[in-house]
Coordinates of C-alpha atoms in Angstrom, one line a residue:
Chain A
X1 CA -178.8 69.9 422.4
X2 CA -179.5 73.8 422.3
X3 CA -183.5 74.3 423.4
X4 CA -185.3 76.2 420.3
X5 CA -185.3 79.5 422.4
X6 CA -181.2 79.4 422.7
X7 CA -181.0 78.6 418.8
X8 CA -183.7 81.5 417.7
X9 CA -181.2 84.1 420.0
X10 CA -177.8 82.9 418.4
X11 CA -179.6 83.2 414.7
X12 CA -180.9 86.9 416.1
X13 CA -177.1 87.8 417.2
X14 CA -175.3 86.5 414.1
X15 CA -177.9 88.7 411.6
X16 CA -176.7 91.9 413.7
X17 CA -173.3 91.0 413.9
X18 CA -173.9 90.5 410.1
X19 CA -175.9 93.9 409.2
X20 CA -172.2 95.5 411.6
X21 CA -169.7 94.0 409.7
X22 CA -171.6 95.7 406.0
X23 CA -171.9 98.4 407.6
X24 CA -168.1 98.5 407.9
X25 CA -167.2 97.1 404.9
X26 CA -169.2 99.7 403.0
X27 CA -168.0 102.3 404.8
X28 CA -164.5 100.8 404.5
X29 CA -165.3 100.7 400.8
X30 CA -166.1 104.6 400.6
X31 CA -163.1 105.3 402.4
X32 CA -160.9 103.4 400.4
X33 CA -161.7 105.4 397.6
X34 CA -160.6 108.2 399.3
X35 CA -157.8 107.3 400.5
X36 CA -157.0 105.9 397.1
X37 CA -157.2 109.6 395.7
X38 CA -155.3 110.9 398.4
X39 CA -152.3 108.5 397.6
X40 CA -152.8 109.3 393.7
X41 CA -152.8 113.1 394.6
X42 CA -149.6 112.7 396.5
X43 CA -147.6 110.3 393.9
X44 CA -146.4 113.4 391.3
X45 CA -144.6 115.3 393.9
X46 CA -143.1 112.4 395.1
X47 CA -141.6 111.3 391.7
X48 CA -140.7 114.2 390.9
X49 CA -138.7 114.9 394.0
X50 CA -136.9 111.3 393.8
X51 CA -135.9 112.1 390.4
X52 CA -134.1 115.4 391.7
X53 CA -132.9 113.6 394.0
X54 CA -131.5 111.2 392.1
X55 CA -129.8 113.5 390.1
X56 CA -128.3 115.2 392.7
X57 CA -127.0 112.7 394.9
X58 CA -125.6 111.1 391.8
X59 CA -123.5 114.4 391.3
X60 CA -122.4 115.0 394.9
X61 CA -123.3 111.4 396.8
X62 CA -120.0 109.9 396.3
X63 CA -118.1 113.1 397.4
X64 CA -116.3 113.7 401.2
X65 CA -118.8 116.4 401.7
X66 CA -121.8 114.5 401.1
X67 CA -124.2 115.1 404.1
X68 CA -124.6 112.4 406.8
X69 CA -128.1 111.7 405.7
X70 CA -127.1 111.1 402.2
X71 CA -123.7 108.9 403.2
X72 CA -124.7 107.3 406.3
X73 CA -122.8 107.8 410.1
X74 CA -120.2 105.3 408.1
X75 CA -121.6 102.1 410.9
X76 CA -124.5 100.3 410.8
X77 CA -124.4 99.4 414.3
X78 CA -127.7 101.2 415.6
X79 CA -130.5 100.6 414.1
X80 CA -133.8 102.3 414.7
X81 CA -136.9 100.7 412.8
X82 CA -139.7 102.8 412.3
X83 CA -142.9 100.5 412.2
X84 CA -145.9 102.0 410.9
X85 CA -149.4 100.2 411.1
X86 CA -153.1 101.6 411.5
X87 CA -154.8 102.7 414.5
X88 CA -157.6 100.5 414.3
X89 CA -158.2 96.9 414.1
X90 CA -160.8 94.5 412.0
X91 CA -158.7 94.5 409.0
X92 CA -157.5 91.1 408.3
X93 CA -153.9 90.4 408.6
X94 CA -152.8 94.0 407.8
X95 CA -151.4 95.3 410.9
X96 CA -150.3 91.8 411.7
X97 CA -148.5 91.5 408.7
X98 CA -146.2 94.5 409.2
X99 CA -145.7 93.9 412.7
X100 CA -144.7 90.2 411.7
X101 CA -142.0 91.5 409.0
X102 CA -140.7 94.0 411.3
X103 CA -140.5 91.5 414.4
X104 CA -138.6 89.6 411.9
X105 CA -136.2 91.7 410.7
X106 CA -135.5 93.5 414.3
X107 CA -134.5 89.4 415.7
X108 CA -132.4 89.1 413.3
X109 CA -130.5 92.0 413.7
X110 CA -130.8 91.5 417.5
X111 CA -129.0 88.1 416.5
X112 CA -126.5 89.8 414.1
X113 CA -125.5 91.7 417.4
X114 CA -126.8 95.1 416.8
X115 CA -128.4 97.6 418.4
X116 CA -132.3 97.7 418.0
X117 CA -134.1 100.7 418.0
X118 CA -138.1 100.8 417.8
X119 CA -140.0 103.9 416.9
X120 CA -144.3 102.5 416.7
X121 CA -146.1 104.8 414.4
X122 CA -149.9 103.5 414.8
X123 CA -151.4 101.4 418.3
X124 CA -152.0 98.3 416.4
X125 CA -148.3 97.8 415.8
X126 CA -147.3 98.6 419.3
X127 CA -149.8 95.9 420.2
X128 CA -148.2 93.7 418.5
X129 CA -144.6 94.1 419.1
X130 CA -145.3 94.8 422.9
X131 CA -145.3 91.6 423.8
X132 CA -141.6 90.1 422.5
X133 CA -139.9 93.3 421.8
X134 CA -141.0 96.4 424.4
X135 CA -137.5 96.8 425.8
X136 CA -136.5 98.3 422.3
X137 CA -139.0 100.9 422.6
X138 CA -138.0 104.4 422.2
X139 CA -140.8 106.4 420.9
X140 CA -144.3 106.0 419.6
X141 CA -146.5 108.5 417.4
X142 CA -150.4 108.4 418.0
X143 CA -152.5 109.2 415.1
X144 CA -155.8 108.1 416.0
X145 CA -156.7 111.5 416.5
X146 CA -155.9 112.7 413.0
X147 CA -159.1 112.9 410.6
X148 CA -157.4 113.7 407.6
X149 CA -154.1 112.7 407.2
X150 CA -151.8 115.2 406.0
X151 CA -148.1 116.2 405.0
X152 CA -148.2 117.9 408.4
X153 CA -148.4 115.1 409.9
X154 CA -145.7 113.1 408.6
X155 CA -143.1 116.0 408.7
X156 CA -143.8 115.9 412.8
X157 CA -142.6 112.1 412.2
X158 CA -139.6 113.2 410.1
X159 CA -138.5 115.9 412.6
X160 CA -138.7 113.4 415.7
X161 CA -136.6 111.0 413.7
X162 CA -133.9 113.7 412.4
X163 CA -133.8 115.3 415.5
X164 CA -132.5 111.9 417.1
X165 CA -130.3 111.2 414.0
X166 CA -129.0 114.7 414.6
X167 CA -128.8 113.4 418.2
X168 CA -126.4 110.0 417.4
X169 CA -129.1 108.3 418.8
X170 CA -129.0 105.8 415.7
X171 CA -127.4 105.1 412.3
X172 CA -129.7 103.7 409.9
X173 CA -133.2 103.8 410.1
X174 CA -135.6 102.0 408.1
X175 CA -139.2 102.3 407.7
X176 CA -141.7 99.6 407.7
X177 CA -145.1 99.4 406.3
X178 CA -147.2 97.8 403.4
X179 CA -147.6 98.6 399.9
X180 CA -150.9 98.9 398.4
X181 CA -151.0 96.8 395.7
X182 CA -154.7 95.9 395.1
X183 CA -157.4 95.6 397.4
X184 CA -157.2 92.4 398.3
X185 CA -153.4 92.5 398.5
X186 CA -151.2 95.0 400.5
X187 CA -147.4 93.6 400.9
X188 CA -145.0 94.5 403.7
X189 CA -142.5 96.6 402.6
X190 CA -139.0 97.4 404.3
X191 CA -137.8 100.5 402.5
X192 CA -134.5 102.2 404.2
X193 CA -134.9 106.2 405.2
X194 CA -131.3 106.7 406.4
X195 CA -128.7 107.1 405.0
X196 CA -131.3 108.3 401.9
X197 CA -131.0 105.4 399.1
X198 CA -132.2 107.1 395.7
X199 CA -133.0 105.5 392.0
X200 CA -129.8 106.8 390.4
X201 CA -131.1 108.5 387.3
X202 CA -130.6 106.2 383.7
X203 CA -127.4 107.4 382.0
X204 CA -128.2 106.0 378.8
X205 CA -131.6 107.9 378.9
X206 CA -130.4 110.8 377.0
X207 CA -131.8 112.8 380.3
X208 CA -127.9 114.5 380.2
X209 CA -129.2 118.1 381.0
X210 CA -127.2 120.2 382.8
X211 CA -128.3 121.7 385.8
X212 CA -127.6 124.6 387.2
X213 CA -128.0 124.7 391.4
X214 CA -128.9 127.6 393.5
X215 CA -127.2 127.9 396.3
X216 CA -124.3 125.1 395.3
X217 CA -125.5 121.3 395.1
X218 CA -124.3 121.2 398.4
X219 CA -126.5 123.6 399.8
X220 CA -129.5 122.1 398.0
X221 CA -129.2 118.7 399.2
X222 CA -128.6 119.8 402.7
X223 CA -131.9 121.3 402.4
X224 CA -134.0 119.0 400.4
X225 CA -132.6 115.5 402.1
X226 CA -134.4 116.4 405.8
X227 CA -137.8 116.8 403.1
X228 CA -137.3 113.6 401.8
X229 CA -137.5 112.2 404.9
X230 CA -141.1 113.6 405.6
X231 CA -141.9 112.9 401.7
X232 CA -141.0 109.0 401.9
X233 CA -142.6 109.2 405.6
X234 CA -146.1 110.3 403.8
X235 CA -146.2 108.2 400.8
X236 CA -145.5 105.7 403.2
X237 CA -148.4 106.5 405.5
X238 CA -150.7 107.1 402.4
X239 CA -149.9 103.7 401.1
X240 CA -150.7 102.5 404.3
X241 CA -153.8 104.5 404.8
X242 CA -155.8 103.3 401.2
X243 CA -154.0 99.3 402.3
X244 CA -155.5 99.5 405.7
X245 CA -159.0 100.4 403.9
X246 CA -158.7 97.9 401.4
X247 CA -157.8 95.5 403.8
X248 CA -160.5 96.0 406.4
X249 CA -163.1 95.9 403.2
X250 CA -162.3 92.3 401.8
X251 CA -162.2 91.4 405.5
X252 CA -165.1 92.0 406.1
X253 CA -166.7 91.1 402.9
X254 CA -165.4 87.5 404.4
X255 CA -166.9 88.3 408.0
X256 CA -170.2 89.2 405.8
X257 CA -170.2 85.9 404.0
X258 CA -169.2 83.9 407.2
X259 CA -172.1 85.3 409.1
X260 CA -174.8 84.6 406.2
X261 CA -173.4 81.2 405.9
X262 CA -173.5 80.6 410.2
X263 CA -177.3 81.8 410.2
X264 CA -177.8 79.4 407.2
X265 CA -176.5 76.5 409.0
X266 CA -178.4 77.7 412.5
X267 CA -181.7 78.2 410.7
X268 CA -181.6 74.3 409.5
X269 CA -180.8 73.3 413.2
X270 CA -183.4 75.5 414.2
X271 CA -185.9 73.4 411.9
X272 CA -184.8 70.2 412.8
X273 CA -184.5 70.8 416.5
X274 CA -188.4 72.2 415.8
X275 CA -189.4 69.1 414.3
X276 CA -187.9 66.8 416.7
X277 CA -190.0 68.4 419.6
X278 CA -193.2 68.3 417.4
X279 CA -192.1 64.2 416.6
X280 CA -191.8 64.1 420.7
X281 CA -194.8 65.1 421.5
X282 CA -196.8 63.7 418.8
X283 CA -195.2 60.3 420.4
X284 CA -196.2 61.3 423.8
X285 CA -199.7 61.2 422.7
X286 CA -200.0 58.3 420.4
X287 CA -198.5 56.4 423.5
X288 CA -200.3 58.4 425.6
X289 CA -203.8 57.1 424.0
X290 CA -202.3 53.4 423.1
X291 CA -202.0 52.9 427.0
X292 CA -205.3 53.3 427.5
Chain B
X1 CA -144.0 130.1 372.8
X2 CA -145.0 128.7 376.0
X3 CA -143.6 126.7 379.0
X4 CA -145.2 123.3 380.6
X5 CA -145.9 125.3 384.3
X6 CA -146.7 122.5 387.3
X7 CA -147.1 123.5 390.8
X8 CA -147.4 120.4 393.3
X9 CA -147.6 119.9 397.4
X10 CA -147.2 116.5 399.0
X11 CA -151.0 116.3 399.2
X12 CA -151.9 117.3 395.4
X13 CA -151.5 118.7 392.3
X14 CA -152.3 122.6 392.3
X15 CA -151.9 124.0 389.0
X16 CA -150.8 122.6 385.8
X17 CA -151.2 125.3 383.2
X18 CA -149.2 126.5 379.9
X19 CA -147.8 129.8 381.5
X20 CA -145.6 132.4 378.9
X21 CA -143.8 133.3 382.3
X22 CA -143.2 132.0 386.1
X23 CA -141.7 134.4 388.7
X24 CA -140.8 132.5 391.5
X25 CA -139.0 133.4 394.7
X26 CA -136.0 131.6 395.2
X27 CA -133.9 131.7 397.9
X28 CA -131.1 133.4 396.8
X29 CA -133.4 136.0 395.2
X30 CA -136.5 135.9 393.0
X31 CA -136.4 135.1 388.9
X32 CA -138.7 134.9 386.4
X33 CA -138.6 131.9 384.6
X34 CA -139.3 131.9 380.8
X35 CA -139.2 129.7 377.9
X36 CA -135.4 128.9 376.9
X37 CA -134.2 129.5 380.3
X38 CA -131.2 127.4 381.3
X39 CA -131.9 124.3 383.4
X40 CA -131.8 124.9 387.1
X41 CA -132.7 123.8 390.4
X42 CA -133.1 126.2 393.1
X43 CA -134.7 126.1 396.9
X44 CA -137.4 128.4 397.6
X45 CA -138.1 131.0 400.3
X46 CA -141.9 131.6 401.8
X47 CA -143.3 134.3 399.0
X48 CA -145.8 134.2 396.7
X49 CA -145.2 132.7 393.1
X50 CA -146.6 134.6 390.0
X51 CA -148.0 133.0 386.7
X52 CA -148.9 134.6 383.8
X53 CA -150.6 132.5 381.5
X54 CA -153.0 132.8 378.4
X55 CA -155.7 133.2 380.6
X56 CA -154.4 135.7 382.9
X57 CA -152.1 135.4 385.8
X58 CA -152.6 133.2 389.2
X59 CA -150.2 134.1 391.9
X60 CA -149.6 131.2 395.1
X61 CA -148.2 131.5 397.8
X62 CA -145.2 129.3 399.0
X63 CA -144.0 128.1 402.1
X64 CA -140.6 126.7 400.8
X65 CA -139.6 123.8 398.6
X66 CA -137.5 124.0 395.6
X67 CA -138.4 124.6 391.6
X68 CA -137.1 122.6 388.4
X69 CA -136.8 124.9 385.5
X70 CA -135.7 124.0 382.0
X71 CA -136.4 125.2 378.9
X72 CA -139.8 124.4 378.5
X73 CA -140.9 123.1 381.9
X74 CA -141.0 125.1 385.3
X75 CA -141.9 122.9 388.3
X76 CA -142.4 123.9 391.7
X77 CA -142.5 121.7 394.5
X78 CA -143.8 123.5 397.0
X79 CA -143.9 122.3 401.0
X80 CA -146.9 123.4 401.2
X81 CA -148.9 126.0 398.7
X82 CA -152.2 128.4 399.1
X83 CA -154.1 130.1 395.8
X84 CA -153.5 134.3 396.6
X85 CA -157.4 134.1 397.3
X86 CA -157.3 131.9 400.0
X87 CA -154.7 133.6 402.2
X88 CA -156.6 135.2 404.7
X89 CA -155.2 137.2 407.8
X90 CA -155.4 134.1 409.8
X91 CA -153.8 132.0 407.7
X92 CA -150.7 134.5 407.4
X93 CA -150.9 135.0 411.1
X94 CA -150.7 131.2 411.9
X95 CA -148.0 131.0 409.1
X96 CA -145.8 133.6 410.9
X97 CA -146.7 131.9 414.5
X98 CA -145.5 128.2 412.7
X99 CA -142.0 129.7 411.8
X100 CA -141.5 131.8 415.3
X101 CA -142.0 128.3 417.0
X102 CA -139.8 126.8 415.1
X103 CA -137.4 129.4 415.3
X104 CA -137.6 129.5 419.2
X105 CA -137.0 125.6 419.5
X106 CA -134.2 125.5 416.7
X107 CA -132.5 129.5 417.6
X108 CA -130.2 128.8 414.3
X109 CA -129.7 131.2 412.2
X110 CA -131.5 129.6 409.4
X111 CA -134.9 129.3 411.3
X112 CA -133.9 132.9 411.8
X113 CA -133.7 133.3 408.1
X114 CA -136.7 131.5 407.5
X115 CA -139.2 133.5 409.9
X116 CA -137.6 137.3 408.6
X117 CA -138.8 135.5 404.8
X118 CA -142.0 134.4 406.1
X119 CA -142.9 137.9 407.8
X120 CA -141.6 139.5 404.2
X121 CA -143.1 137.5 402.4
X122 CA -146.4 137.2 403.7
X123 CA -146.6 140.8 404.3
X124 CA -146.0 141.2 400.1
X125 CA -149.8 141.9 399.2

């Protein structure tokens, strides 16, 4: 039995642990919001430049000449997975979630035989996968120090993964991270980066016009398919930015409730504990006085 | 007779305006886009993009990224994008030191390409 004085500290420590975690979920909440407009503001060029793509790679895609990126290295037998989580933790299952899908995915191709590549985008994933899967290792990307994510910083992603492509050090890659889909529910996603997979435009759409390239289609896709890289790269890491907010925010709305309900449940201890010294001592004395 | 005129960078939405005419600088050469003109898709080189519109004209400047014209819609997807007002000295001077870097670690002839465009283009005020 806890003395009165060990109960009245643990009550003190859950209430601060409890003003902590609404701090962070309202700050978690403003955040969100802005990194909900962020991945809003970034969602028009993104579209727009899939639907080009489309279009183009529907035109030149299944010639001879179709760039590697576009057509693949022809094998699938090295395969890098790029794994992006958050840099911070206290967010639910987020980080775990992704880690968990890609840890999936990378065994079973270990199993299949292949070649397993990791590139760690974000410490909480490394964290993860360290344990099981650190011999597969090959590169990680530290954002922690980035304020404000930007297009910048997902191009310096792209470039470290073309420049290996470029390099044969791997044939597909595909990127891993979760979808923001509300804020209480953010799914990991697997979405493949190389070779480029593209919605082929709707023939039936009546969207027949005729394009005229400059350069040649050639030249154009050769140019714009390295882009797409960095543009999937940062929708990806935008997704991930307003997920890891939102996820952080309902988890700690739960932490919130949880601690309200522990100090609940330690104040009625408290009270009973407090009346069963008050009973003992009242006994003391009534026996005390009998006995005499 | 006017044309639907977007400009958009990974991070946002710029400009979305009615414009009567779009010069852009494409990298075989700059156009001017007007209503009626024939789809195309082109890359762009760093210059600065002119739009004249109703209200007057708004030039940006471009880093590179490639433009959608048709008939009645010119979009530019730009890499990255400034208003003419906010290119200071330093921002052209740290534009010009971005593409010398990466020309020194790439030395092809397109990063070659790309920093003579930048230093022309920039210079174009």
């Amino acid at each position: 039995m806890p003395s009165l004085k060990d109960l009245k500290n643990r009550i003190e420590s859950v209430k601060s642990t409890r003003k902590i975690t609404k701090a962070m979920q309202m700050v978690a909440a403003a955040k969100l919001r802005r990194a909900q407009e962020a991945a809003e503001a970034g969602r028009p060029y993104a579209e727009r430049f899939n639907a080009v793509m489309g279009q183009l790679a529907a035109s030149v895609g299944s010639s001879e000449s179709a760039p590697k990126l576009l057509s693949g290295t022809g094998s699938d037998q090295t395969q890098l997975l790029i794994v992006l989580t958050a840099e911070r933790g206290l967010c639910g299952g987020f980080n775990g979630n992704i880690a968990k899908l890609a840890r999936y995915q990378a065994e079973k191709l270990i199993a299949e035989g292949k070649t397993v590549k990791i590139l760690t985008v974000g410490k909480k994933g490394r964290e993860v996968l360290k344990r099981d899967l650190s011999d597969y290792f090959i590169g990680h990307v530290d954002l922690s120090e980035v304020k404000r994510l930007g297009y910048a910083d997902a191009a310096g992603i792209a470039q470290d993964v073309l420049s290996r492509f470029d390099a044969g050090e791997f044939d597909v890659a595909k990127l891993y991270y979760s979808k923001f889909e509300s804020v209480i529910s953010q799914k990991p996603t697997e979405q493949q980066l190389i070779p480029a997979k593209f919605d082929a435009p709707e023939e039936d759409a009546g969207s027949s016009t005729i394009y005229d390239y400059e350069p040649s289609e050639e030249a154009i896709l050769a140019d714009l398919l390295p882009r797409g890289v960095a543009t999937q790269i940062f929708s990806a890491l935008l997704e991930n930015g307003a997920g890891e907010q939102g996820a952080r925010m309902s988890a700690m709305d739960n932490a919130t409730r949880n601690a309200g309900e522990m100090i609940d449940k330690l104040t009625i201890e408290f009270n009973r504990s407090r009346q069963a010294v008050i009973t003992n001592e009242l006994i003391e004395i009534i026996s005390g006085a009998e006995a005499l | 007779m006017a044309m639907q005129f977007e400009l958009v960078s990974p991070e946002r939405k710029l400009a979305s305006v009615e414009a009567s005419e779009v010069q852009i600088p494409g990298a075989d050469g700059d156009f001017t886009a007007m209503p009626g003109h024939t789809p195309m898709i082109t890359t762009l080189r760093p210059g600065y993009l002119k739009v004249v519109s109703g209200s007057g004209t708004q030039e940006y400047f471009v880093t590179g990224g490639f433009a959608e014209v048709s008939a009645e819609t010119a979009s530019v997807l730009a890499e990255r994008a400034y208003a003419r007002a906010d290119m200071t000295p330093e921002l052209q001077a740290e534009l010009i030191a971005e593409a010398q870097k990466a020309h020194e670690t790439a030395g092809s002839d397109d990063s070659a390409k790309l920093l003579d465009d930048m230093t022309a283009g920039v210079a174009l005020t």
